Amino acid sequence: MSRRGNNVRGPTSALTEFLRESGINPATIARRVATQNQPGSQSQDQSVAGPSNSGDNVPDVPEEEQPEESAPQASNGRRGRGRNTGYASDELDEPAEESPVKKRKGTKGRATAATKAKAKKKAKDDGEYEGSSEDEYRAMSKNLWSVGGNGGPKPPAGSFETCARCEKQFTVTKYTMAANPPPGYLCHHCAKASGTDPFKKPVLPRKRVNVTEKRDVISYQERRFPSLAAICIELISRYINDVEALGDIGAVNMDEIAKALSKNRGLTPENAHLFYDVLNKKLRFYDATNLTPDALTTLASLNPNLTHLHLDYCGRLTSPVLLAFSVSMPQLTSLTLLGPFLVRAEAWIEFLKAMSGLRVFKITQSPRFDLQCMQTFADSCKNIGELSLREIGLMDNEFADPLCSLPPLRVLDLAFPGIGIDEDSWMKIIEKHGSTLETLDTSKHEGFTDHVLQESVRKYSRILFELKLDECLSLTDEGVAQFFSNWAYPISTLKDEGDDMDVDADPVEVSLTSLEPFTPNPPLRVLSLARNQELSSAALAAAIVHSAQSLTWLSVNGLRSASSEALAQLKRAKELRYLDAGWCRELDDFVMKDVVTECMKLNEIKVWGCSRVRGVGWGVKP
């Protein structure tokens, strides 16, 4: 039995099956290669080929005289006669070659594609290719830049030419382009009008930033499960408009609800009644922007026994409302207002005359509070202990005398005035209140100088624990450093501490007061030296040495020239909770690593503008 009749086959691969169906085997491949290497056999095979439909009507002519197309026609006719194209067992020995017509057609196609590619490349070199432009204005061709409008070289920059379109004379620059069509050149206005921007720069490909070059910003957010009280407060703030259905909440969580409402300014005249009660002693609204004058008057009427009132962003508080406060809340002893800029001076005077029992008076941004108001305040409020007049535009040296007539103050805040108080007036104020002051804020007073620190604060302050000197531009690095270095020592009774004693001079008379025991001021707990460009390493180092053991809040924002060695002293303040070291250019990761490692109680650090701080090595909590 022959192998051809055997239909039993084993498993084969897809390639083997394909070759078998196509009739391809090593023998047929070898014959085909041998046939292709014999040029004479090709013509023989063609002459022996059988007749075709197209060849029946062709007369007998010699083989060399047959037309060139006859062979492919006969072959095509024979292969197309009633069977499928492809390989067959009796045709495997025939050479596989393309007809001359197909060869010429393929060669012509490849030549056409090459010609098109060459033309496309030439158009790109000339700048005239309009393949895919993202912009409406196309870039100018190179010949419009380098070749003149008449085919010659471009005229030099600075020469004068006449525009080919508007016929106006203009100066030739490197952006001048030739007219299209030539001859001549176009001015910049006509060039833009033609749809081409001569000033448009080519768009360069964006350079991909290396991943290692990107700055790693690490931020932490502690996620904890909210307490039951926090969930209840959030639920109450969500349905705050249904005041009547909420019932009695309790005074403990009222402040938390007020804070929650201030986040999106949700406090309105309708839901503010939740916080009103005849028995209220203290009331604070963190954002009273939406409370109208009538709502503020209602606040005073429904809380007649208030002793402490604190309103932030009370921009709608007017003069009649302030007078209503003095009538409806006679027991008020503490008033803090942020933004009462609508209250006039007359209303302030009437209010201060009626509220003689005030002990705490703090206002911010009240541009109409003038000298007469200050004088009325000094005459009426004899029990005042805490005074804050921030951002008062009319504050000047005339305020010094009323301030000195007040009883000794514990808190004095005169920050960010419109005009300011000079050096001599500050000397009087510190001499009056220095011995009882616990908090002093003199920010942005140019009259607060090194001399005031040395001769007044150092001499009279004994219980000061909070000192803020932001933007005191008259302070110097040497003066502040000397103040902190000598603050713990008594002032000598000699005229000049640095002068040498003369043995031949008359003896100095020492008064009995100089023999009293000296009580130095304790280390500060809050210190701010922010935005003082004159302060540098000496002042910072001296301040840290003096108050490192008790500092909990420190701001050195803007001390650009402070060295890394001086900033490294921050690690000595182990009790720090808050640190603002923004825009300290010498601060780096090594210093921050030491500070974070040593100051374990730190809750908040600000390093805005510190270009050397990248969070490497210290940005992970232990």
Coordinates of C-alpha atoms in Angstrom, one line a residue:
M1 CA 0.0 0.0 0.0
S2 CA 1.4 3.4 -1.0
R3 CA 1.9 6.2 1.6
R4 CA -0.4 8.5 -0.5
G5 CA -3.4 6.4 0.3
N6 CA -2.7 6.2 4.0
N7 CA -5.0 8.5 5.8
V8 CA -3.8 7.7 9.3
R9 CA -1.9 10.8 10.7
G10 CA -0.6 11.7 14.0
P11 CA -0.7 15.1 15.7
T12 CA 1.0 17.9 13.8
S13 CA 1.6 21.6 14.4
A14 CA -0.2 24.3 12.6
L15 CA 2.9 25.1 10.4
T16 CA 3.3 21.5 9.4
E17 CA -0.4 21.3 8.5
F18 CA -0.2 24.5 6.4
L19 CA 2.9 23.3 4.5
R20 CA 1.2 20.0 3.8
E21 CA -2.0 21.6 2.5
S22 CA 0.0 23.9 0.3
G23 CA 2.1 21.0 -1.2
I24 CA 5.4 22.4 0.1
N25 CA 8.1 19.9 1.0
P26 CA 11.9 19.9 0.8
A27 CA 11.9 18.2 -2.7
T28 CA 9.7 20.9 -4.3
I29 CA 11.7 23.7 -2.7
A30 CA 15.0 22.2 -4.0
R31 CA 13.5 21.8 -7.6
R32 CA 12.3 25.4 -7.6
V33 CA 15.7 26.8 -6.6
A34 CA 17.4 24.7 -9.2
T35 CA 15.0 25.8 -11.9
Q36 CA 15.5 29.5 -11.0
N37 CA 19.2 29.1 -11.3
Q38 CA 18.8 27.9 -15.0
P39 CA 17.8 30.8 -17.2
G40 CA 17.4 28.6 -20.3
S41 CA 14.8 26.4 -18.7
Q42 CA 12.5 29.3 -18.1
S43 CA 11.9 29.9 -21.8
Q44 CA 11.6 26.2 -22.4
D45 CA 8.9 25.8 -19.9
Q46 CA 7.1 28.7 -21.3
S47 CA 7.2 27.2 -24.9
V48 CA 6.0 23.9 -23.7
A49 CA 3.1 25.4 -21.9
G50 CA -0.4 24.1 -23.0
P51 CA -2.8 26.1 -25.1
S52 CA -5.1 28.7 -23.6
N53 CA -8.3 30.5 -24.5
S54 CA -6.4 33.6 -25.6
G55 CA -3.9 31.5 -27.6
D56 CA -6.3 29.7 -29.8
N57 CA -6.8 32.6 -32.2
V58 CA -3.1 33.5 -32.4
P59 CA -1.3 32.5 -35.6
D60 CA 1.7 30.3 -35.5
V61 CA 4.8 32.5 -35.3
P62 CA 8.2 31.7 -34.1
E63 CA 8.8 31.9 -30.3
E64 CA 11.2 34.8 -30.5
E65 CA 8.7 36.8 -32.6
Q66 CA 5.8 36.4 -30.2
P67 CA 4.7 39.5 -28.4
E68 CA 6.2 40.0 -25.0
E69 CA 2.7 39.9 -23.4
S70 CA 1.8 36.5 -25.0
A71 CA 3.6 34.4 -22.4
P72 CA 1.9 36.0 -19.4
Q73 CA -1.5 35.9 -21.1
A74 CA -1.1 32.2 -21.9
S75 CA 0.0 31.5 -18.4
N76 CA -2.8 33.5 -16.9
G77 CA -5.3 31.8 -19.2
R78 CA -4.1 28.3 -18.4
R79 CA -4.1 28.9 -14.6
G80 CA -7.5 30.5 -14.6
R81 CA -9.2 27.7 -16.4
G82 CA -11.9 26.3 -14.1
R83 CA -9.8 25.7 -11.0
N84 CA -8.7 27.5 -7.8
T85 CA -5.4 29.3 -7.8
G86 CA -2.7 28.1 -5.5
Y87 CA -0.2 25.3 -5.4
A88 CA -1.0 22.0 -7.1
S89 CA 1.0 18.7 -7.0
D90 CA 1.6 18.8 -10.8
E91 CA 2.8 22.4 -10.9
L92 CA 5.2 22.5 -8.0
D93 CA 8.1 22.2 -10.5
E94 CA 7.2 25.4 -12.3
P95 CA 9.2 28.5 -11.4
A96 CA 7.3 31.1 -9.5
E97 CA 7.9 34.4 -11.2
E98 CA 5.9 37.5 -11.8
S99 CA 4.8 38.7 -15.2
P100 CA 6.8 41.5 -16.8
V101 CA 3.7 43.7 -16.7
K102 CA 3.4 43.2 -12.9
K103 CA 7.1 43.8 -12.5
R104 CA 6.9 47.1 -14.4
K105 CA 3.8 48.1 -12.4
G106 CA 5.5 47.4 -9.0
T107 CA 8.6 49.3 -10.1
K108 CA 6.5 52.2 -11.1
G109 CA 4.7 52.2 -7.8
R110 CA 7.9 52.2 -5.8
A111 CA 9.3 55.0 -8.0
T112 CA 6.2 57.0 -7.4
A113 CA 6.4 56.6 -3.6
A114 CA 10.0 57.5 -3.6
T115 CA 9.3 60.6 -5.7
K116 CA 6.5 61.6 -3.3
A117 CA 8.8 61.2 -0.3
K118 CA 11.5 63.2 -1.9
A119 CA 9.1 66.0 -2.7
K120 CA 7.7 65.9 0.8
K121 CA 11.2 66.2 2.3
K122 CA 12.0 69.1 0.0
A123 CA 8.8 70.9 1.0
K124 CA 9.7 70.4 4.7
D125 CA 13.1 71.9 4.1
D126 CA 11.5 74.9 2.4
G127 CA 9.0 75.3 5.3
E128 CA 6.0 75.0 2.9
Y129 CA 4.8 71.6 4.1
E130 CA 1.4 71.7 5.6
G131 CA 1.3 68.3 7.1
S132 CA -0.1 68.7 10.6
S133 CA 0.0 72.1 12.2
E134 CA -1.5 72.7 15.6
D135 CA -1.6 76.4 15.2
E136 CA -3.7 78.6 13.0
Y137 CA -0.6 80.6 11.9
R138 CA 1.9 78.6 9.9
A139 CA 5.6 79.1 10.3
M140 CA 7.3 81.1 7.6
S141 CA 9.3 79.4 4.9
K142 CA 13.1 79.7 5.0
N143 CA 13.2 81.5 1.7
L144 CA 11.1 84.3 3.1
W145 CA 13.6 84.8 5.8
S146 CA 16.9 84.5 4.0
V147 CA 16.1 85.4 0.4
G148 CA 15.0 88.8 -0.6
G149 CA 11.8 89.6 -2.4
N150 CA 13.6 90.0 -5.8
G151 CA 15.6 86.8 -5.4
G152 CA 18.7 88.6 -4.0
P153 CA 20.1 88.6 -0.5
K154 CA 18.0 90.2 2.3
P155 CA 18.8 93.8 3.1
P156 CA 20.7 94.4 6.3
A157 CA 18.8 95.2 9.5
G158 CA 18.4 98.9 10.1
S159 CA 18.0 99.8 6.5
F160 CA 14.8 101.3 5.1
E161 CA 12.5 99.6 2.7
T162 CA 9.1 100.3 1.2
C163 CA 6.3 97.8 2.0
A164 CA 5.1 96.0 -1.2
R165 CA 1.5 96.1 0.0
C166 CA 0.8 99.3 1.9
E167 CA 3.7 101.3 0.2
K168 CA 4.9 102.7 3.6
Q169 CA 8.5 103.0 4.6
F170 CA 9.6 100.8 7.4
T171 CA 12.9 99.7 9.1
V172 CA 14.2 96.3 8.2
T173 CA 14.7 94.0 11.2
K174 CA 15.5 90.3 11.5
Y175 CA 11.7 89.6 11.5
T176 CA 11.1 91.3 8.1
M177 CA 9.9 88.9 5.5
A178 CA 9.7 89.0 1.8
A179 CA 6.4 89.5 -0.1
N180 CA 4.7 86.5 -1.4
P181 CA 4.5 86.7 -4.4
P182 CA 7.6 88.8 -4.9
P183 CA 9.1 91.3 -5.4
G184 CA 9.5 93.5 -2.3
Y185 CA 9.2 93.2 1.4
L186 CA 6.3 93.4 3.9
C187 CA 6.1 95.5 7.0
H188 CA 5.2 93.8 10.3
H189 CA 1.6 94.9 10.1
C190 CA 1.0 93.6 6.6
A191 CA 2.9 90.4 7.4
K192 CA 0.4 89.7 10.3
A193 CA -2.5 90.7 8.0
S194 CA -1.4 88.0 5.5
G195 CA -1.9 85.3 8.1
T196 CA 1.7 84.7 9.2
D197 CA 3.1 86.0 12.5
P198 CA 6.7 87.1 11.9
F199 CA 7.3 87.1 15.7
K200 CA 6.0 83.6 16.3
K201 CA 8.7 81.4 17.8
P202 CA 8.9 77.8 16.9
V203 CA 7.5 75.5 19.6
L204 CA 10.3 73.5 21.1
P205 CA 9.5 70.0 22.4
R206 CA 9.1 69.9 26.1
K207 CA 12.0 68.5 28.0
R208 CA 10.9 65.6 30.1
V209 CA 11.8 66.1 33.8
N210 CA 13.7 63.3 35.3
V211 CA 11.8 61.6 38.1
T212 CA 14.7 62.0 40.4
E213 CA 14.8 65.8 39.8
K214 CA 11.2 66.3 41.0
R215 CA 10.7 67.6 44.4
D216 CA 9.0 65.2 46.8
V217 CA 6.4 66.9 48.8
I218 CA 5.3 64.9 51.8
S219 CA 2.2 65.8 53.7
Y220 CA 0.6 63.9 56.5
Q221 CA -2.9 63.6 57.5
E222 CA -3.8 61.7 60.6
R223 CA -7.0 59.7 60.0
R224 CA -8.9 58.7 63.1
F225 CA -12.3 57.4 63.7
P226 CA -14.6 60.3 64.6
S227 CA -16.0 60.4 68.1
L228 CA -19.7 60.1 68.8
A229 CA -19.8 63.8 69.7
A230 CA -18.1 64.8 66.4
I231 CA -20.7 62.8 64.5
C232 CA -23.5 64.5 66.3
I233 CA -22.0 67.9 65.8
E234 CA -21.7 67.2 62.0
L235 CA -25.3 66.0 61.9
I236 CA -26.5 69.1 63.8
S237 CA -24.6 71.5 61.5
R238 CA -26.1 69.7 58.5
Y239 CA -29.6 70.2 59.7
I240 CA -29.0 73.5 61.5
N241 CA -31.9 75.2 59.8
D242 CA -34.3 72.9 61.7
V243 CA -33.6 74.7 65.0
E244 CA -36.9 74.0 66.6
A245 CA -36.6 70.2 66.2
L246 CA -33.1 70.0 67.7
G247 CA -34.1 70.6 71.3
D248 CA -31.6 71.1 74.1
I249 CA -28.0 70.4 73.0
G250 CA -26.0 71.7 75.9
A251 CA -23.5 74.4 76.3
V252 CA -20.5 72.1 76.1
N253 CA -20.8 71.5 72.3
M254 CA -22.1 74.9 71.3
D255 CA -18.6 76.2 70.5
E256 CA -17.8 73.2 68.3
I257 CA -21.0 73.7 66.4
A258 CA -20.2 77.4 65.9
K259 CA -16.8 76.4 64.5
A260 CA -18.4 73.8 62.2
L261 CA -20.8 76.5 60.8
S262 CA -17.9 79.0 60.2
K263 CA -16.3 76.6 57.7
N264 CA -18.9 77.4 55.0
R265 CA -20.4 80.5 56.5
G266 CA -23.5 78.6 57.5
L267 CA -24.5 80.9 60.3
T268 CA -27.6 82.9 59.4
P269 CA -30.2 85.0 61.2
E270 CA -32.6 82.0 61.2
N271 CA -30.3 79.4 62.8
A272 CA -28.4 81.8 65.1
H273 CA -31.2 81.4 67.6
L274 CA -29.8 78.0 68.5
F275 CA -27.0 79.8 70.4
Y276 CA -29.2 82.3 72.2
D277 CA -30.2 81.9 75.8
V278 CA -31.1 84.3 78.6
L279 CA -28.6 82.5 80.9
N280 CA -25.7 82.8 78.5
K281 CA -22.5 84.3 79.9
K282 CA -20.2 83.8 77.0
L283 CA -20.9 83.9 73.2
R284 CA -18.5 83.6 70.3
F285 CA -19.3 83.5 66.6
Y286 CA -16.4 82.7 64.4
D287 CA -17.9 84.1 61.2
A288 CA -20.8 86.6 61.6
T289 CA -20.7 87.7 57.9
N290 CA -24.3 86.8 57.2
L291 CA -25.7 88.4 60.3
T292 CA -27.6 91.5 59.4
P293 CA -27.8 94.6 61.7
D294 CA -31.3 93.5 62.8
A295 CA -30.0 90.0 63.6
L296 CA -27.1 91.5 65.7
T297 CA -29.6 93.7 67.5
T298 CA -31.7 90.5 68.2
L299 CA -28.5 88.9 69.6
A300 CA -28.2 91.6 72.2
S301 CA -31.8 91.4 73.1
L302 CA -32.0 87.6 73.6
N303 CA -28.7 87.4 75.6
P304 CA -29.0 90.2 78.1
N305 CA -26.7 88.6 80.7
L306 CA -23.6 88.3 78.5
T307 CA -20.3 89.2 80.0
H308 CA -18.0 88.0 77.1
L309 CA -18.9 88.6 73.5
H310 CA -16.5 87.7 70.6
L311 CA -17.6 88.4 67.0
D312 CA -15.3 87.6 64.0
Y313 CA -16.0 89.2 60.6
C314 CA -18.7 91.4 61.9
G315 CA -18.7 93.7 58.9
R316 CA -22.4 94.5 59.1
L317 CA -22.2 95.8 62.7
T318 CA -23.3 99.5 62.5
S319 CA -23.4 102.4 64.9
P320 CA -27.0 101.7 66.1
V321 CA -26.2 98.1 66.7
L322 CA -23.2 99.1 68.9
L323 CA -25.4 101.4 70.9
A324 CA -28.0 98.6 71.3
F325 CA -25.2 96.5 72.8
S326 CA -24.6 99.1 75.5
V327 CA -28.3 99.2 76.4
S328 CA -29.2 95.5 76.2
M329 CA -26.0 94.0 77.7
P330 CA -25.1 96.2 80.7
Q331 CA -23.0 93.4 82.3
L332 CA -20.5 93.2 79.4
T333 CA -16.9 93.1 80.6
S334 CA -15.1 91.6 77.6
L335 CA -15.7 92.7 73.9
T336 CA -13.7 91.4 70.9
L337 CA -14.7 92.6 67.4
L338 CA -13.0 91.8 64.2
G339 CA -13.9 94.1 61.3
P340 CA -16.3 96.7 62.8
F341 CA -15.4 99.2 60.1
L342 CA -18.9 100.7 59.8
V343 CA -19.0 102.0 63.3
R344 CA -18.5 105.8 63.5
A345 CA -16.5 107.7 66.1
E346 CA -19.6 109.2 67.7
A347 CA -21.0 105.7 68.3
W348 CA -17.7 104.6 69.8
I349 CA -17.7 107.5 72.2
E350 CA -21.2 106.8 73.4
F351 CA -20.6 103.1 73.8
L352 CA -17.4 103.6 75.8
K353 CA -19.0 106.1 78.1
A354 CA -21.8 103.6 78.8
M355 CA -19.5 100.6 79.3
S356 CA -17.3 101.8 82.0
G357 CA -16.9 98.3 83.4
L358 CA -14.9 96.9 80.4
R359 CA -11.9 94.9 81.4
V360 CA -11.0 93.5 78.0
F361 CA -11.4 95.6 74.9
K362 CA -10.0 94.3 71.6
I363 CA -10.9 95.7 68.1
T364 CA -9.3 95.1 64.8
Q365 CA -9.8 97.1 61.6
S366 CA -11.8 100.1 62.8
P367 CA -10.6 103.0 60.7
R368 CA -12.9 105.6 62.4
F369 CA -11.5 105.0 65.9
D370 CA -9.6 108.3 66.4
L371 CA -7.9 110.2 69.2
Q372 CA -11.1 111.4 70.8
C373 CA -12.4 107.8 71.1
M374 CA -9.1 106.9 72.7
Q375 CA -9.3 109.7 75.2
T376 CA -12.9 108.8 76.1
F377 CA -11.8 105.2 76.6
A378 CA -9.0 106.3 79.0
D379 CA -11.4 108.5 81.0
S380 CA -14.2 105.9 81.2
C381 CA -12.6 102.4 81.4
K382 CA -10.6 102.5 84.6
N383 CA -10.7 98.7 85.1
I384 CA -9.2 97.8 81.8
G385 CA -6.6 95.0 81.9
E386 CA -6.3 93.9 78.2
L387 CA -6.2 96.3 75.3
S388 CA -5.8 95.5 71.7
L389 CA -6.1 98.1 69.0
R390 CA -4.9 96.3 65.8
E391 CA -4.8 97.9 62.4
I392 CA -6.1 101.3 63.6
G393 CA -5.5 103.7 60.7
L394 CA -5.5 106.9 62.8
M395 CA -3.1 105.7 65.5
D396 CA -0.1 108.1 65.9
N397 CA 2.0 109.7 68.7
E398 CA -1.1 111.4 70.2
F399 CA -2.3 108.1 71.4
A400 CA 0.6 107.8 73.8
D401 CA -0.8 110.2 76.5
P402 CA -4.2 108.4 76.8
L403 CA -2.4 105.1 76.9
C404 CA -0.2 106.2 79.7
S405 CA -3.2 107.4 81.7
L406 CA -4.7 103.9 81.7
P407 CA -4.2 101.6 84.7
P408 CA -1.3 99.1 84.4
L409 CA -2.1 96.6 81.6
R410 CA -1.4 92.9 81.3
V411 CA -1.9 92.7 77.5
L412 CA -1.0 95.5 75.1
D413 CA -1.4 95.0 71.3
L414 CA -1.0 98.0 69.0
A415 CA 0.1 96.1 65.9
F416 CA 0.0 97.3 62.3
P417 CA -1.0 100.9 62.8
G418 CA -1.7 103.4 60.0
I419 CA 0.9 105.9 61.2
G420 CA 2.6 104.6 64.2
I421 CA 4.2 105.7 67.5
D422 CA 7.7 107.1 67.7
E423 CA 10.6 106.1 70.0
D424 CA 10.0 108.6 72.8
S425 CA 6.3 107.7 73.1
W426 CA 7.2 104.1 73.3
M427 CA 9.6 104.8 76.1
K428 CA 6.8 106.4 78.1
I429 CA 4.3 103.6 77.4
I430 CA 6.8 100.8 78.5
E431 CA 7.7 102.8 81.6
K432 CA 4.1 102.9 82.6
H433 CA 3.0 99.4 81.8
G434 CA 6.2 97.4 81.5
S435 CA 6.2 96.0 85.1
T436 CA 2.8 94.3 84.6
L437 CA 2.9 93.4 80.9
E438 CA 2.6 89.8 80.0
T439 CA 1.9 90.2 76.3
L440 CA 3.3 92.9 74.1
D441 CA 2.8 93.2 70.3
T442 CA 4.5 96.2 68.6
S443 CA 4.4 94.9 65.0
K444 CA 5.1 97.4 62.2
H445 CA 6.0 100.3 64.5
E446 CA 9.1 102.0 63.1
G447 CA 9.5 103.9 66.3
F448 CA 10.1 100.7 68.3
T449 CA 14.0 100.7 68.1
D450 CA 16.9 99.0 69.8
H451 CA 17.0 101.9 72.3
V452 CA 13.5 101.1 73.4
L453 CA 14.4 97.4 74.0
Q454 CA 17.6 98.3 75.9
E455 CA 16.3 101.2 78.0
S456 CA 12.7 100.3 78.5
V457 CA 11.8 96.7 78.0
R458 CA 15.0 95.4 79.6
K459 CA 14.6 97.8 82.5
Y460 CA 10.9 97.5 83.3
S461 CA 9.6 94.2 82.1
R462 CA 9.6 91.4 84.7
I463 CA 6.8 89.0 83.8
L464 CA 6.7 89.3 80.0
F465 CA 6.2 85.9 78.3
E466 CA 4.9 86.9 74.9
L467 CA 6.8 89.3 72.6
K468 CA 6.0 90.0 69.0
L469 CA 8.2 92.3 66.9
D470 CA 7.0 91.7 63.3
E471 CA 8.2 94.2 60.7
C472 CA 9.9 96.5 63.2
L473 CA 12.2 97.9 60.5
S474 CA 14.3 100.0 62.9
L475 CA 15.6 97.0 64.8
T476 CA 19.1 95.8 64.0
D477 CA 20.8 92.5 64.4
E478 CA 23.4 93.7 66.9
G479 CA 20.8 95.6 69.0
V480 CA 18.4 92.7 69.3
A481 CA 21.3 90.3 70.0
Q482 CA 22.6 92.5 72.8
F483 CA 19.1 92.9 74.3
F484 CA 18.5 89.1 74.6
S485 CA 22.1 88.6 75.8
N486 CA 21.9 91.2 78.6
W487 CA 18.2 90.8 79.5
A488 CA 18.9 88.4 82.4
Y489 CA 21.4 90.8 84.0
P490 CA 20.7 94.0 85.9
I491 CA 21.4 97.3 84.3
S492 CA 24.6 98.9 85.7
T493 CA 24.3 102.2 87.5
L494 CA 27.4 103.5 85.6
K495 CA 26.9 106.0 82.8
D496 CA 28.6 103.7 80.3
E497 CA 28.8 100.0 80.9
G498 CA 31.7 99.6 78.5
D499 CA 33.9 102.4 79.9
D500 CA 36.9 101.5 82.0
M501 CA 36.9 102.9 85.6
D502 CA 39.2 105.7 86.4
V503 CA 40.9 105.2 89.8
D504 CA 41.5 109.0 90.1
A505 CA 37.9 109.9 89.5
D506 CA 35.4 110.8 92.2
P507 CA 33.5 107.9 93.6
V508 CA 30.1 107.2 92.1
E509 CA 27.1 107.7 94.4
V510 CA 25.0 104.6 94.5
S511 CA 21.4 105.0 95.5
L512 CA 19.5 102.6 97.7
T513 CA 17.3 101.6 94.8
S514 CA 20.2 100.2 93.0
L515 CA 20.8 97.8 95.9
E516 CA 17.4 96.2 95.6
P517 CA 17.4 92.6 94.5
F518 CA 17.2 92.2 90.8
T519 CA 14.4 89.9 89.4
P520 CA 15.2 89.0 85.8
N521 CA 12.4 88.4 83.3
P522 CA 11.7 84.7 82.8
P523 CA 12.3 83.1 79.4
L524 CA 9.7 83.9 76.7
R525 CA 7.0 81.4 75.7
V526 CA 5.9 83.2 72.5
L527 CA 8.4 85.0 70.3
S528 CA 8.0 86.5 66.8
L529 CA 10.7 88.2 64.8
A530 CA 9.1 87.7 61.4
R531 CA 9.8 89.8 58.4
N532 CA 12.7 91.8 59.9
Q533 CA 15.2 91.8 57.1
E534 CA 17.9 93.4 59.3
L535 CA 17.9 90.6 61.8
S536 CA 20.2 87.7 61.2
S537 CA 22.2 85.0 62.9
A538 CA 23.2 87.0 66.0
A539 CA 19.7 88.0 67.0
L540 CA 18.3 84.5 66.4
A541 CA 21.1 82.7 68.4
A542 CA 20.8 85.1 71.3
A543 CA 17.0 84.7 71.5
I544 CA 17.3 80.9 71.4
V545 CA 19.9 81.0 74.2
H546 CA 17.7 83.2 76.4
S547 CA 14.3 81.5 75.9
A548 CA 15.0 77.9 74.6
Q549 CA 13.8 76.2 77.7
S550 CA 10.3 77.6 77.6
L551 CA 9.6 78.5 74.0
T552 CA 6.4 76.9 72.7
W553 CA 5.6 79.3 69.7
L554 CA 8.3 80.8 67.5
S555 CA 8.2 82.6 64.2
V556 CA 11.4 83.6 62.4
N557 CA 9.8 84.0 59.0
G558 CA 11.8 86.1 56.6
L559 CA 15.2 86.0 58.3
R560 CA 16.9 85.4 55.0
S561 CA 20.4 85.9 56.0
A562 CA 20.4 83.7 59.1
S563 CA 23.1 81.1 58.8
S564 CA 22.5 77.4 59.0
E565 CA 24.6 77.3 62.3
A566 CA 22.2 79.8 63.9
L567 CA 19.2 77.9 62.6
A568 CA 20.6 74.7 64.0
Q569 CA 20.2 76.3 67.5
L570 CA 16.4 75.8 67.1
K571 CA 16.8 72.2 68.2
R572 CA 17.5 73.5 71.7
A573 CA 13.8 74.6 72.1
K574 CA 12.5 71.2 73.0
E575 CA 9.1 72.6 74.1
L576 CA 8.2 74.0 70.7
R577 CA 4.7 73.3 69.4
Y578 CA 4.7 75.7 66.5
L579 CA 7.6 76.8 64.3
D580 CA 7.4 79.2 61.3
A581 CA 10.8 79.2 59.5
G582 CA 9.6 80.3 56.1
W583 CA 11.9 82.1 53.7
C584 CA 15.0 81.2 55.7
R585 CA 17.2 80.5 52.7
E586 CA 20.0 78.6 54.7
L587 CA 17.5 76.2 56.2
D588 CA 18.1 72.7 54.8
D589 CA 17.2 69.0 55.5
F590 CA 20.1 68.5 57.9
V591 CA 18.9 71.3 60.2
M592 CA 15.3 70.2 60.0
K593 CA 16.2 66.6 60.8
D594 CA 17.9 67.7 64.0
V595 CA 14.9 70.0 64.9
V596 CA 12.3 67.3 64.3
T597 CA 14.3 64.8 66.2
E598 CA 15.0 66.9 69.2
C599 CA 11.7 68.8 69.4
M600 CA 9.3 65.9 69.9
K601 CA 6.3 68.1 70.8
L602 CA 6.1 69.9 67.4
N603 CA 2.6 70.0 65.9
E604 CA 3.1 72.4 63.0
I605 CA 6.1 73.5 61.0
K606 CA 6.0 76.0 58.1
V607 CA 8.9 76.1 55.7
W608 CA 7.5 78.0 52.8
G609 CA 10.2 79.5 50.6
C610 CA 13.0 77.3 51.9
S611 CA 14.4 76.1 48.7
R612 CA 16.9 73.8 50.3
V613 CA 14.3 71.9 52.3
R614 CA 13.1 68.8 50.4
G615 CA 11.9 66.6 53.2
V616 CA 14.6 64.1 52.7
G617 CA 15.6 62.2 55.9
W618 CA 13.2 63.9 58.2
G619 CA 9.8 63.8 56.5
V620 CA 8.8 60.5 58.1
K621 CA 7.2 60.4 61.5
P622 CA 8.7 57.9 63.9

